[in-house]
Coordinates of C-alpha atoms in Angstrom, one line a residue:
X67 CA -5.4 60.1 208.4
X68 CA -3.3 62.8 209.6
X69 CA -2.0 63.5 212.8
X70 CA 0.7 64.2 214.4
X71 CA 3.2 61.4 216.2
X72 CA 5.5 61.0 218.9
X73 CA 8.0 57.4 218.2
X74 CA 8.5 55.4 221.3
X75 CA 11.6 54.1 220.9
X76 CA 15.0 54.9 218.8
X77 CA 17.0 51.6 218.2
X78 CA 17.4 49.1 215.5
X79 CA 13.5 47.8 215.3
X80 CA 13.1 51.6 215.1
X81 CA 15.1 52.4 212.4
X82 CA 14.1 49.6 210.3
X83 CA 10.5 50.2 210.5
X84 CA 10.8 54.0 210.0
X85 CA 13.3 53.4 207.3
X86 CA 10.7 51.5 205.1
X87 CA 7.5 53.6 206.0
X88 CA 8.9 57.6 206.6
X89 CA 8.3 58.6 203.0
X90 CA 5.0 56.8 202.6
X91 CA 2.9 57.2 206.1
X92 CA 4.8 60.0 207.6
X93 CA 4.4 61.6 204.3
X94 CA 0.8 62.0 204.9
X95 CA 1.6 62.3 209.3
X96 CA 4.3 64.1 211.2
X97 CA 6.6 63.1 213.7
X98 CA 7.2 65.7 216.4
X99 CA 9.9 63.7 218.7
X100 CA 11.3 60.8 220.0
X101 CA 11.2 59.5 223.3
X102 CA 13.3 56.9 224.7
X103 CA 14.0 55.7 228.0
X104 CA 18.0 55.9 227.3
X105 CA 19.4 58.9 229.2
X106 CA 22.7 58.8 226.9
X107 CA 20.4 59.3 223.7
X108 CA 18.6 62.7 225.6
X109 CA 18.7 66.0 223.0
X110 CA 20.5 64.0 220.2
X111 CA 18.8 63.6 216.5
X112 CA 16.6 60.2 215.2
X113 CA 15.5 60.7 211.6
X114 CA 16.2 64.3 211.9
X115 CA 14.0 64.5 214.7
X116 CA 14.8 65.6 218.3
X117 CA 15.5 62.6 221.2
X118 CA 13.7 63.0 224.7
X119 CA 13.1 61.2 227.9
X120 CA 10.0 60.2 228.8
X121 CA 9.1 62.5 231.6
X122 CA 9.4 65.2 228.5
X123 CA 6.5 64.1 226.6
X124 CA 4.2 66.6 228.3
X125 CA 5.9 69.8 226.9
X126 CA 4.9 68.6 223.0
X127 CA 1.6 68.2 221.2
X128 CA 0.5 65.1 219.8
X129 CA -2.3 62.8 218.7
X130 CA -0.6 59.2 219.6
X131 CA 1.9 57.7 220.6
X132 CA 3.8 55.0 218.0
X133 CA 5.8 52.1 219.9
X134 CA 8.6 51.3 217.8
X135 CA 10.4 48.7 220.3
X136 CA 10.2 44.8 221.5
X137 CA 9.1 45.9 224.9
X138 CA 5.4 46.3 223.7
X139 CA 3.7 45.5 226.9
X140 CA 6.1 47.0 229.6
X141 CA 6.2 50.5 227.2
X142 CA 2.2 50.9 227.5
X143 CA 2.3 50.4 231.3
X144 CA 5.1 52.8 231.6
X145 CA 3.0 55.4 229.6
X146 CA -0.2 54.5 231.1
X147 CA 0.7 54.1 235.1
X148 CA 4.0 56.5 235.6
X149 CA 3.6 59.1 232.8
X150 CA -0.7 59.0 233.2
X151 CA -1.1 59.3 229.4
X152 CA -4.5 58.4 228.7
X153 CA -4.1 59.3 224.9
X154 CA -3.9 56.9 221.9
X155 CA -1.0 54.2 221.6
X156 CA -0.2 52.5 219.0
X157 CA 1.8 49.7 218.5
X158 CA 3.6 49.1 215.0
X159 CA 1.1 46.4 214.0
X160 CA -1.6 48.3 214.7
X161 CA 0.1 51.1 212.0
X162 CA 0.3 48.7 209.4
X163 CA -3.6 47.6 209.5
X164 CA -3.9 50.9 209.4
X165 CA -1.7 51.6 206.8
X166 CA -4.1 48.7 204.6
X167 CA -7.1 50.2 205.1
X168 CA -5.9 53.4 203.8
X169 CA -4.9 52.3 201.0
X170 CA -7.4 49.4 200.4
X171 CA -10.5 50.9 201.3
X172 CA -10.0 54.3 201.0
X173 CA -7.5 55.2 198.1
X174 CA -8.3 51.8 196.7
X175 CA -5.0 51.5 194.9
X176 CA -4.7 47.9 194.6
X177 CA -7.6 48.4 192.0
X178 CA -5.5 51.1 189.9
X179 CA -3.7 51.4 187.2
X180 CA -0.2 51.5 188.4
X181 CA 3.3 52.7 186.9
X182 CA 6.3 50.8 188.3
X183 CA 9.8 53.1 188.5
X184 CA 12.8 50.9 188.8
X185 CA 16.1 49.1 187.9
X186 CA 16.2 47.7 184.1
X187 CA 18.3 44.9 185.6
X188 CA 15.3 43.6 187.9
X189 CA 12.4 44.4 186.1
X190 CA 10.9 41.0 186.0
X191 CA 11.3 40.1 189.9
X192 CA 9.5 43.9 190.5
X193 CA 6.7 43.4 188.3
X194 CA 6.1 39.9 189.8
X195 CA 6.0 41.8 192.8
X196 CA 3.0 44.1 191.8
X197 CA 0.8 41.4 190.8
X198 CA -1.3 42.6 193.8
X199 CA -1.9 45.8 191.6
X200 CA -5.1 45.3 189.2
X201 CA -2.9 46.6 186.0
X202 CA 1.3 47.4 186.0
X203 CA 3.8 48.6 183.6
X204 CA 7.6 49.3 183.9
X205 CA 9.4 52.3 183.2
X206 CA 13.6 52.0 184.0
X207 CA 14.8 54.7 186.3
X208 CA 16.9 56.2 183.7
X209 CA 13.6 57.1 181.4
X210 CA 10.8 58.3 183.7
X211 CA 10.6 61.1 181.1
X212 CA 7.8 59.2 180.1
X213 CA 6.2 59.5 182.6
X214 CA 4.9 62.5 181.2
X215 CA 2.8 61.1 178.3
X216 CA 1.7 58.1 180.1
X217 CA -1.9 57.3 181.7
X218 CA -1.7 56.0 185.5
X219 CA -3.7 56.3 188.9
X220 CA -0.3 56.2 190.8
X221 CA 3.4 55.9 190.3
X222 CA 5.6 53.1 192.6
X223 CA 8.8 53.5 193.1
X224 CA 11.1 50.1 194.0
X225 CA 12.9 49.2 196.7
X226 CA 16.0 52.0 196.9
X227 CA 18.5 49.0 198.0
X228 CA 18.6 49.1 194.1
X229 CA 20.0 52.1 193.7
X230 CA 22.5 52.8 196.6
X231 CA 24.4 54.4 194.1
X232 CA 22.6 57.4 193.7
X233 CA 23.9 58.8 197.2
X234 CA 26.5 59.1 199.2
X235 CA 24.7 59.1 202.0
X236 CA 23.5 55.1 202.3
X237 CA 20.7 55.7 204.7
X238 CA 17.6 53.9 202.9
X239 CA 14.9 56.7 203.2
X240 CA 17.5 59.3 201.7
X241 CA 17.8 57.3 199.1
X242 CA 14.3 56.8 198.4
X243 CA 13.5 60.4 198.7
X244 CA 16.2 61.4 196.1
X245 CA 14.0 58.4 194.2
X246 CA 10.7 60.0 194.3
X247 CA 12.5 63.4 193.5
X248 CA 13.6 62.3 190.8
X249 CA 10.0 60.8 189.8
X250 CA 8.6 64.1 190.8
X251 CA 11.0 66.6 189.2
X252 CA 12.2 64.6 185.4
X253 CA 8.4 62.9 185.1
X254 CA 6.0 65.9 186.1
X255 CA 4.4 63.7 188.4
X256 CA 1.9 65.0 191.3
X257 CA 4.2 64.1 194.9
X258 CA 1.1 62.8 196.4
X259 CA 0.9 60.1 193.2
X260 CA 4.3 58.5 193.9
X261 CA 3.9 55.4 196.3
X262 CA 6.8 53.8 197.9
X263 CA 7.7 50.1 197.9
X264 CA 6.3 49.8 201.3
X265 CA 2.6 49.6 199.8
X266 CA 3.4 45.8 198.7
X267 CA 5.0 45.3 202.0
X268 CA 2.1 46.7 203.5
X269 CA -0.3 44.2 201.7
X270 CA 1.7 41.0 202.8
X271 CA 1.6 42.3 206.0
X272 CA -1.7 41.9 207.3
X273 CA -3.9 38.6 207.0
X274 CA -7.2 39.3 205.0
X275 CA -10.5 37.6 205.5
X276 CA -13.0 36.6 202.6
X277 CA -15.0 34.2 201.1
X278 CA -14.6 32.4 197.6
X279 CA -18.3 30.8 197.8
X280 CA -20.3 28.8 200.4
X281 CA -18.3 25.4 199.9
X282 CA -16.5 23.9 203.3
X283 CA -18.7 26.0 205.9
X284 CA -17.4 24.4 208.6
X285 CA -13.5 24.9 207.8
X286 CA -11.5 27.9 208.1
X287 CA -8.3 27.7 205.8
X288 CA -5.1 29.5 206.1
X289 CA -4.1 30.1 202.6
X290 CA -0.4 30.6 203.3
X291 CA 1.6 32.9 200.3
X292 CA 4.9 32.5 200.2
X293 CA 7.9 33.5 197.8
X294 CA 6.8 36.5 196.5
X295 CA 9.4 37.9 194.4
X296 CA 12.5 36.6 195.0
X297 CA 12.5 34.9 198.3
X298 CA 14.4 31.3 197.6
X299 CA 13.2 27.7 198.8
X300 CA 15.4 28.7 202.2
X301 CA 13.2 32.0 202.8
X302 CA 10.0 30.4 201.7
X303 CA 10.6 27.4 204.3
X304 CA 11.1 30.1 206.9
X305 CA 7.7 31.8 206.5
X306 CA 6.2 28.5 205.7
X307 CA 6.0 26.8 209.3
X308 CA 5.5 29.4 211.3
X309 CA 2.1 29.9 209.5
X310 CA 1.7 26.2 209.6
X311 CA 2.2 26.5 213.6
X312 CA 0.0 29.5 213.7
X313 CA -2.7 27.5 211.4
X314 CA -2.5 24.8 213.8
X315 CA -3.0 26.8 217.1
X316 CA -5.8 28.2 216.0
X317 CA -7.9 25.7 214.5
X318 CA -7.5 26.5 211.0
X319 CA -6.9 24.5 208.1
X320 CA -3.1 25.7 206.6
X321 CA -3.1 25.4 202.0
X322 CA 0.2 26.8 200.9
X323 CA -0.2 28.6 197.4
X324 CA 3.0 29.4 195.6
X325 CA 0.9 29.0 192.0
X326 CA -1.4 32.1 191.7
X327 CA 1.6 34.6 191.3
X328 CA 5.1 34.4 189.5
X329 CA 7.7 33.3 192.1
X330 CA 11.4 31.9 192.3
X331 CA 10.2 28.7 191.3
X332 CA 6.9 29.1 188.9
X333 CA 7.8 31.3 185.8
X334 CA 5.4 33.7 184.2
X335 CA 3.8 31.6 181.4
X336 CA 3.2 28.5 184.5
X337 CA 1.0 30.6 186.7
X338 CA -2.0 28.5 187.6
X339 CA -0.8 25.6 186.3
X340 CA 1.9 24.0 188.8
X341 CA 2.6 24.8 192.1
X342 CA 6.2 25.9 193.4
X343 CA 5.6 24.6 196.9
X344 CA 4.2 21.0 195.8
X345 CA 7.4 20.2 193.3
X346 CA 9.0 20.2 196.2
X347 CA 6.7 19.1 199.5
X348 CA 3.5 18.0 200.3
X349 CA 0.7 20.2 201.4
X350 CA 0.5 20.1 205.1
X351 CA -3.1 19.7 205.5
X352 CA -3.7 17.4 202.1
X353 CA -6.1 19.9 201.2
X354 CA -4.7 22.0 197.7
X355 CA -5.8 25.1 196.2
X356 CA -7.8 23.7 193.9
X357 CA -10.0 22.3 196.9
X358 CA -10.6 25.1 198.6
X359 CA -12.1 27.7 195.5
X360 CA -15.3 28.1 196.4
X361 CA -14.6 27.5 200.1
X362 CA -16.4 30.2 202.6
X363 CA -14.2 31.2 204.9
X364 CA -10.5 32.2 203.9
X365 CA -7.7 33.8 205.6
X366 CA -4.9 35.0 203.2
X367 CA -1.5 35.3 204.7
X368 CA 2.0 36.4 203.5
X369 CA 3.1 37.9 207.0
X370 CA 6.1 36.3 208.3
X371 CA 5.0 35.7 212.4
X372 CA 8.6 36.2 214.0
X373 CA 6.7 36.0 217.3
X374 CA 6.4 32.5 216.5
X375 CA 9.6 30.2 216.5
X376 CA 10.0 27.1 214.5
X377 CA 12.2 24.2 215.7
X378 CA 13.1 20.7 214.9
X379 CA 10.0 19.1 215.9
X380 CA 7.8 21.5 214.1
X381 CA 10.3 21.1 210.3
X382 CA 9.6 17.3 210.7
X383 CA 6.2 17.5 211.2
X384 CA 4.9 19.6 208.5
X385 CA 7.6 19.4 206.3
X386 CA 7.3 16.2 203.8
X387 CA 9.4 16.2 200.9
X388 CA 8.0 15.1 197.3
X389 CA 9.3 10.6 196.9
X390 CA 11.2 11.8 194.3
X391 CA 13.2 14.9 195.7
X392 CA 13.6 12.7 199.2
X393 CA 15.2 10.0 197.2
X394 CA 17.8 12.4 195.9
X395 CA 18.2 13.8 199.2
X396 CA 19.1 10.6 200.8
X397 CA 21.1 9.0 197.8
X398 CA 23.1 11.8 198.0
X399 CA 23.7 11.6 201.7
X400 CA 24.1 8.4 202.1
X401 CA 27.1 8.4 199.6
X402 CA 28.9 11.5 201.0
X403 CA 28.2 11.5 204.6
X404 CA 29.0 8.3 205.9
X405 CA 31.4 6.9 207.6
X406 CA 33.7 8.1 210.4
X407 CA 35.2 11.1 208.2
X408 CA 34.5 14.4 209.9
X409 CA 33.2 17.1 207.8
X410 CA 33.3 21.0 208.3
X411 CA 30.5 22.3 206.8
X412 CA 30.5 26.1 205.0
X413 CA 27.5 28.3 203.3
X414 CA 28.7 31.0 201.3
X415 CA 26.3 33.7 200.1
X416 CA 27.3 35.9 197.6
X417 CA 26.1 36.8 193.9
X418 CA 23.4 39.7 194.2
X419 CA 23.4 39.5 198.4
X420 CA 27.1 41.3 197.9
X421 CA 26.0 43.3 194.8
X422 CA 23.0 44.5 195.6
X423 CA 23.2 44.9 199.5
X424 CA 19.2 43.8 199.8
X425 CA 17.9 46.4 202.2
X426 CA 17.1 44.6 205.6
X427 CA 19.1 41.4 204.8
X428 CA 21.5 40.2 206.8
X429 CA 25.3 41.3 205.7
X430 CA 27.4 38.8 204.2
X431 CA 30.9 38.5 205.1
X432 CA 34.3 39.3 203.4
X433 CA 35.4 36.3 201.0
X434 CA 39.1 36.8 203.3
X435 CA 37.3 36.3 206.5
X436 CA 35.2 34.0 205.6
X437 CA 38.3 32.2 204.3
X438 CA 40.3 32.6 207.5
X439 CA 37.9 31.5 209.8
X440 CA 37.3 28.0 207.7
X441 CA 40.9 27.4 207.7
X442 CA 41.3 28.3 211.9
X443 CA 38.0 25.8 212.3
X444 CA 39.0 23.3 210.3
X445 CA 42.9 23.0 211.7
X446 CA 41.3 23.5 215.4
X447 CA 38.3 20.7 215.1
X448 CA 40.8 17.8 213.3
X449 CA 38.3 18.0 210.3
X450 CA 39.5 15.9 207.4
X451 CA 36.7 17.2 205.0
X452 CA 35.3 20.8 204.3
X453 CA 31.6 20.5 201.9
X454 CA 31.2 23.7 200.7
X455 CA 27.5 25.3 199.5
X456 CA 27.4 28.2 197.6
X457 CA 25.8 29.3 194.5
X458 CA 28.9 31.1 193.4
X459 CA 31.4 29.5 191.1
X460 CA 34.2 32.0 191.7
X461 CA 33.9 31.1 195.4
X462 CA 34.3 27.4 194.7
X463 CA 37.3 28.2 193.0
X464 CA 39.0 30.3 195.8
X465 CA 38.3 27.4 198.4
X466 CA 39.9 24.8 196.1
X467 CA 42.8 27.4 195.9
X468 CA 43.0 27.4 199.5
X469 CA 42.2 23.9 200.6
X470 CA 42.4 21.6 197.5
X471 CA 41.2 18.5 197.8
X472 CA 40.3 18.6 201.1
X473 CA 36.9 20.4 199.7
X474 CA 33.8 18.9 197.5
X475 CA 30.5 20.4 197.3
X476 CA 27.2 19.5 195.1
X477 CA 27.9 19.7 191.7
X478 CA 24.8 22.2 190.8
X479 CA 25.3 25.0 188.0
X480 CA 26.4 28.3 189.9
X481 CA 27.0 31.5 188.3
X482 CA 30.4 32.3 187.4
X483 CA 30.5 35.1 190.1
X484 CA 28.7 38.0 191.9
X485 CA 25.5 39.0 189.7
X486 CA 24.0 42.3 188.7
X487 CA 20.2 42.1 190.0
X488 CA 18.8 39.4 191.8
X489 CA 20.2 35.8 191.1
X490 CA 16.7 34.5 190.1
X491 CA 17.2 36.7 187.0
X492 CA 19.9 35.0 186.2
X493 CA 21.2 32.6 183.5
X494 CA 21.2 30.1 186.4
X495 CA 17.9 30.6 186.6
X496 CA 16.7 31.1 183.0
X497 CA 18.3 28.2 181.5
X498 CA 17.8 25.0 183.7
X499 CA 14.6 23.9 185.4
X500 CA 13.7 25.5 187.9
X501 CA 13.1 22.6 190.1
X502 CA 15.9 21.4 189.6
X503 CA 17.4 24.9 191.0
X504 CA 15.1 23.9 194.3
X505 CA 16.0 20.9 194.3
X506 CA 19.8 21.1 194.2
X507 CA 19.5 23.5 196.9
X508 CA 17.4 21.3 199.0
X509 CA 19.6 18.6 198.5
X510 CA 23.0 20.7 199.9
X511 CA 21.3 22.4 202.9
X512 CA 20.7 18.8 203.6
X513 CA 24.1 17.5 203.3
X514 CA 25.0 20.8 204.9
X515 CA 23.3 19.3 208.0
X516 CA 25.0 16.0 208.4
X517 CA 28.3 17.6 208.6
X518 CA 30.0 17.8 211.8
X519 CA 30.0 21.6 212.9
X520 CA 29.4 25.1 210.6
X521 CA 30.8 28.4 210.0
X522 CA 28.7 30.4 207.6
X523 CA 26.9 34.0 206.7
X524 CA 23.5 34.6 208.7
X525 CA 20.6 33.8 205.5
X526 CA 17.9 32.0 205.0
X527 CA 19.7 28.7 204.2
X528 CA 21.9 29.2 207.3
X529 CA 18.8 29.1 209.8
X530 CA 17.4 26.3 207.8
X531 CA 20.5 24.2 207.9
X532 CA 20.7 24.8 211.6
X533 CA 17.1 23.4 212.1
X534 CA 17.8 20.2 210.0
X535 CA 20.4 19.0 212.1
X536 CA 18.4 19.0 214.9
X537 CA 21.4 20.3 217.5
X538 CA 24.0 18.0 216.3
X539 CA 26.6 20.3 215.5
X540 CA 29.3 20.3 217.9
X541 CA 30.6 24.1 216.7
X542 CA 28.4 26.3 214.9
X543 CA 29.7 30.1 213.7
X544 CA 27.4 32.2 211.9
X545 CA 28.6 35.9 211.2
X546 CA 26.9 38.5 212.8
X547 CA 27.6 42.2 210.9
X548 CA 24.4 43.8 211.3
X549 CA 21.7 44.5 208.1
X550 CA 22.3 46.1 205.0
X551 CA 21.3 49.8 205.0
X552 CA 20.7 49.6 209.0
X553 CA 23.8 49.4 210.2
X554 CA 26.9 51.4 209.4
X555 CA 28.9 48.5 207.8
X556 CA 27.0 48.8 204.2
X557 CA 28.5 52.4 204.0
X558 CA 31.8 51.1 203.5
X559 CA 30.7 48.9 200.7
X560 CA 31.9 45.5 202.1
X561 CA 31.1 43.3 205.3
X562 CA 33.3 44.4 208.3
X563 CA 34.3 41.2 210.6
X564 CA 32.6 41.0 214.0
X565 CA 32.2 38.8 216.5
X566 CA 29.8 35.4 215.5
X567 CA 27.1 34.0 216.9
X568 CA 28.3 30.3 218.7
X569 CA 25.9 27.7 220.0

């Protein structure tokens, strides 16, 4: 598996995708250069590496070239027709099956015995994580000492957005390499042992093909995996229906399974016995997992398809909420969003987003901005109301500082204020049903969608909102700062306030 690489391509779907793969694949392959089609960017550094123009290419030895860019298609014609490369090209995709047949069929580690590293504060939403792994245990960060008298095939390290502490410096992949230093140097532990996070990434990445039995041979099903982790009911949504499209185009029968691992919405002791999709919406295809057991042809998928957009038509379609959760959902509506009263709505993000600074996610904005760009909307538009969603009660209480009465919002339990690990770890979580947590957050992105126009942070929620209101917002503003740990803003330690996104 190694060889030697030259990166087509040096901007932000380049950083991302070295950032989360350098210290696993290019740990085992190195990168010689980078070439980019951007004269500006000629002779300076990219992940330590020098920055050339195409035409350049010839003066370096390599065994491919990796396209790390949009611009697939017009790339490979570039390389193949001006530049009369005839060598390997690979495109990112092509890295990551790759990348799972390395480790599936070759190091087989998803059959090992696996030792998770990571932060005490998330240890529950990181083992549910490694379920994939045949057998995991959990050793905190602070104690890898123990390493040393423990039995393992392979050590993982979690994701470093956990620990952006440990460096000054908040670029991911340092962060992780000071990670699996530590690993290396305080639990005696063989470098080419330690795996990065990137492995589990790797695994949800690529669909896999195989049968259960001889059942159903003339049905192909699409058994659709979302919410692994802690991906809430907005996330999950957004990697439902793309599959559900994809399932759809190509003939296949889509079964979403959110009850064979421990996710935001099935605890530990409930695996296998209810489903975290169905409390909430019907199966697309009315066929569940239970149906399709012994079925022979299956096509496992966690992979998110951004190539595929979702819109209104596609939500309403495959999208059929529970009788009982659509009965709250219009109750509710019906009683608050009536009427000629016209409504500004907000969607506040904060708890472990502003914490934890989620590697990849998009950046959440100051509480002051946020603030100040509510109170500019809602004198400009002639708004009389403001509904506010947000899972945060301290944020409640600075809008009813700000605006009084002229605010209400669902009245769901919210934690107090900003949380240390992830926020379905939390007492918010623990100690109330956990559909009633989905369900109370179905029920305000809805209301969020009958209001008259939005301001809000870029999340999950946000894009979901947007589609439920099917383009009836006459003003939307969504904050745009960039991702946490790809863009310079997280190294100040606080969102930075840009220019929005307006449709």
């Amino acid at each position: 598996m190694e060889k030697k690489y030259l990166i087509w391509g040096t901007g932000n779907i380049a950083k991302l995708f070295l950032s989360t793969h350098i210290n696993e694949f290019f740990f085992r392959n190195e990168i010689v250069a980078f070439a980019d089609n951007d004269i500006k960017k000629k002779g300076k550094l990219f992940f330590d590496k020098k920055i050339i123009l195409p035409y350049e290419i010839e003066e370096y030895t390599f065994d491919v070239i990796l396209i790390c860019c949009s611009a697939e298609k017009s790339i490979i014609r570039q390389i193949r027709e001006q530049l009369k490369f005839q060598g390997m090209v690979l495109t990112m995709k092509d890295i990551l099956i790759a990348m799972y047949s390395f480790y599936h069929d070759e190091l087989r580690i998803y059959d090992k015995k696996i030792v998770v590293v990571g932060n005490p504060n998330n240890r529950e939403t990181n083992l549910s994580r490694v379920y994939i792994f045949k057998e995991a245990e959990y050793v905190e960060i602070n104690q890898v000492e123990k390493l040393k008298s423990m039995e393992y095939d392979y050590v993982l390290c979690t994701w470093p957005s956990e620990y952006w502490h440990i460096s000054s410096d908040k670029r991911y992949e340092i962060v992780e390499r000071k990670l699996i230093e530590k690993i290396v140097e305080a639990g005696g532990v063989d470098r080419k042992l330690v795996l990065t996070f990137s492995v589990t990434g790797i695994y949800w990445s690529v669909d896999k093909r195989y049968s259960l039995g001889e059942e159903n041979p003339r049905q192909v099903f699409l058994l659709i995996k979302p919410g692994v982790g802690t991906v809430g009911l907005g996330g999950v949504i957004l990697q439902v229906i793309p599959n559900i499209v994809y399932a759809k185009r190509n003939r296949m029968i889509p079964v979403i399974d959110m009850e064979s691992f421990k996710n935001s919405y099935v605890a530990q002791d409930r695996i296998g016995k209810e489903s975290g999709w169905e409390k909430f919406f019907k199966q697309p295809g009315q066929w569940h997992v239970r149906d399709i057991q012994r079925s022979k042809n299956i096509v496992e998928s966690m992979v998110k398809r951004p190539n595929i957009t979702i819109d209104e038509e596609d939500l309403n379609k495959y999208l059929e909420a529970q009788p009982i959760l659509k009965k709250e959902v219009d109750e509710y509506c019906n009683t608050y969003f009536i009427g000629s009263r016209r409504i500004l709505g907000v969607l506040v993000r904060g708890s472990d987003y502003v914490i934890m600074k989620p590697y990849a996610h998009c950046i959440q904005p100051d509480i002051g901005d946020m603030l100040r760009v509510v109170r500019e909307k809602f004198e400009s538009g002639g708004y009389d109301l403001i509904y506010l969603c947000t899972e945060e009660e301290a944020v409640v209480n600075l809008f009813n500082e700000e605006f009084g009465k002229k605010v209400f919002y669902y009245p769901s339990k919210r934690v107090e204020c900003a949380v240390k690990g992830y926020l379905s770890e939390s007492s918010m979580y623990r100690e109330q049903n956990l559909y009633r947590v989905g369900a109370d957050y179905w029920i305000t992105l809805n209301a969020l969608s009958k209001c008259n126009a939005l301001v809000a942070g870029d999340c999950s929620g946000t894009q979901v909102a947007i589609l439920l209101n099917q383009s009836r917002y006459e003003d939307i503003y969504v904050f745009k700062l960039g991702r946490y740990g790809i863009d310079d803003i997280v190294s100040e330690g606080k969102g930075e306030f840009s220019e929005a996104s307006k449709t």
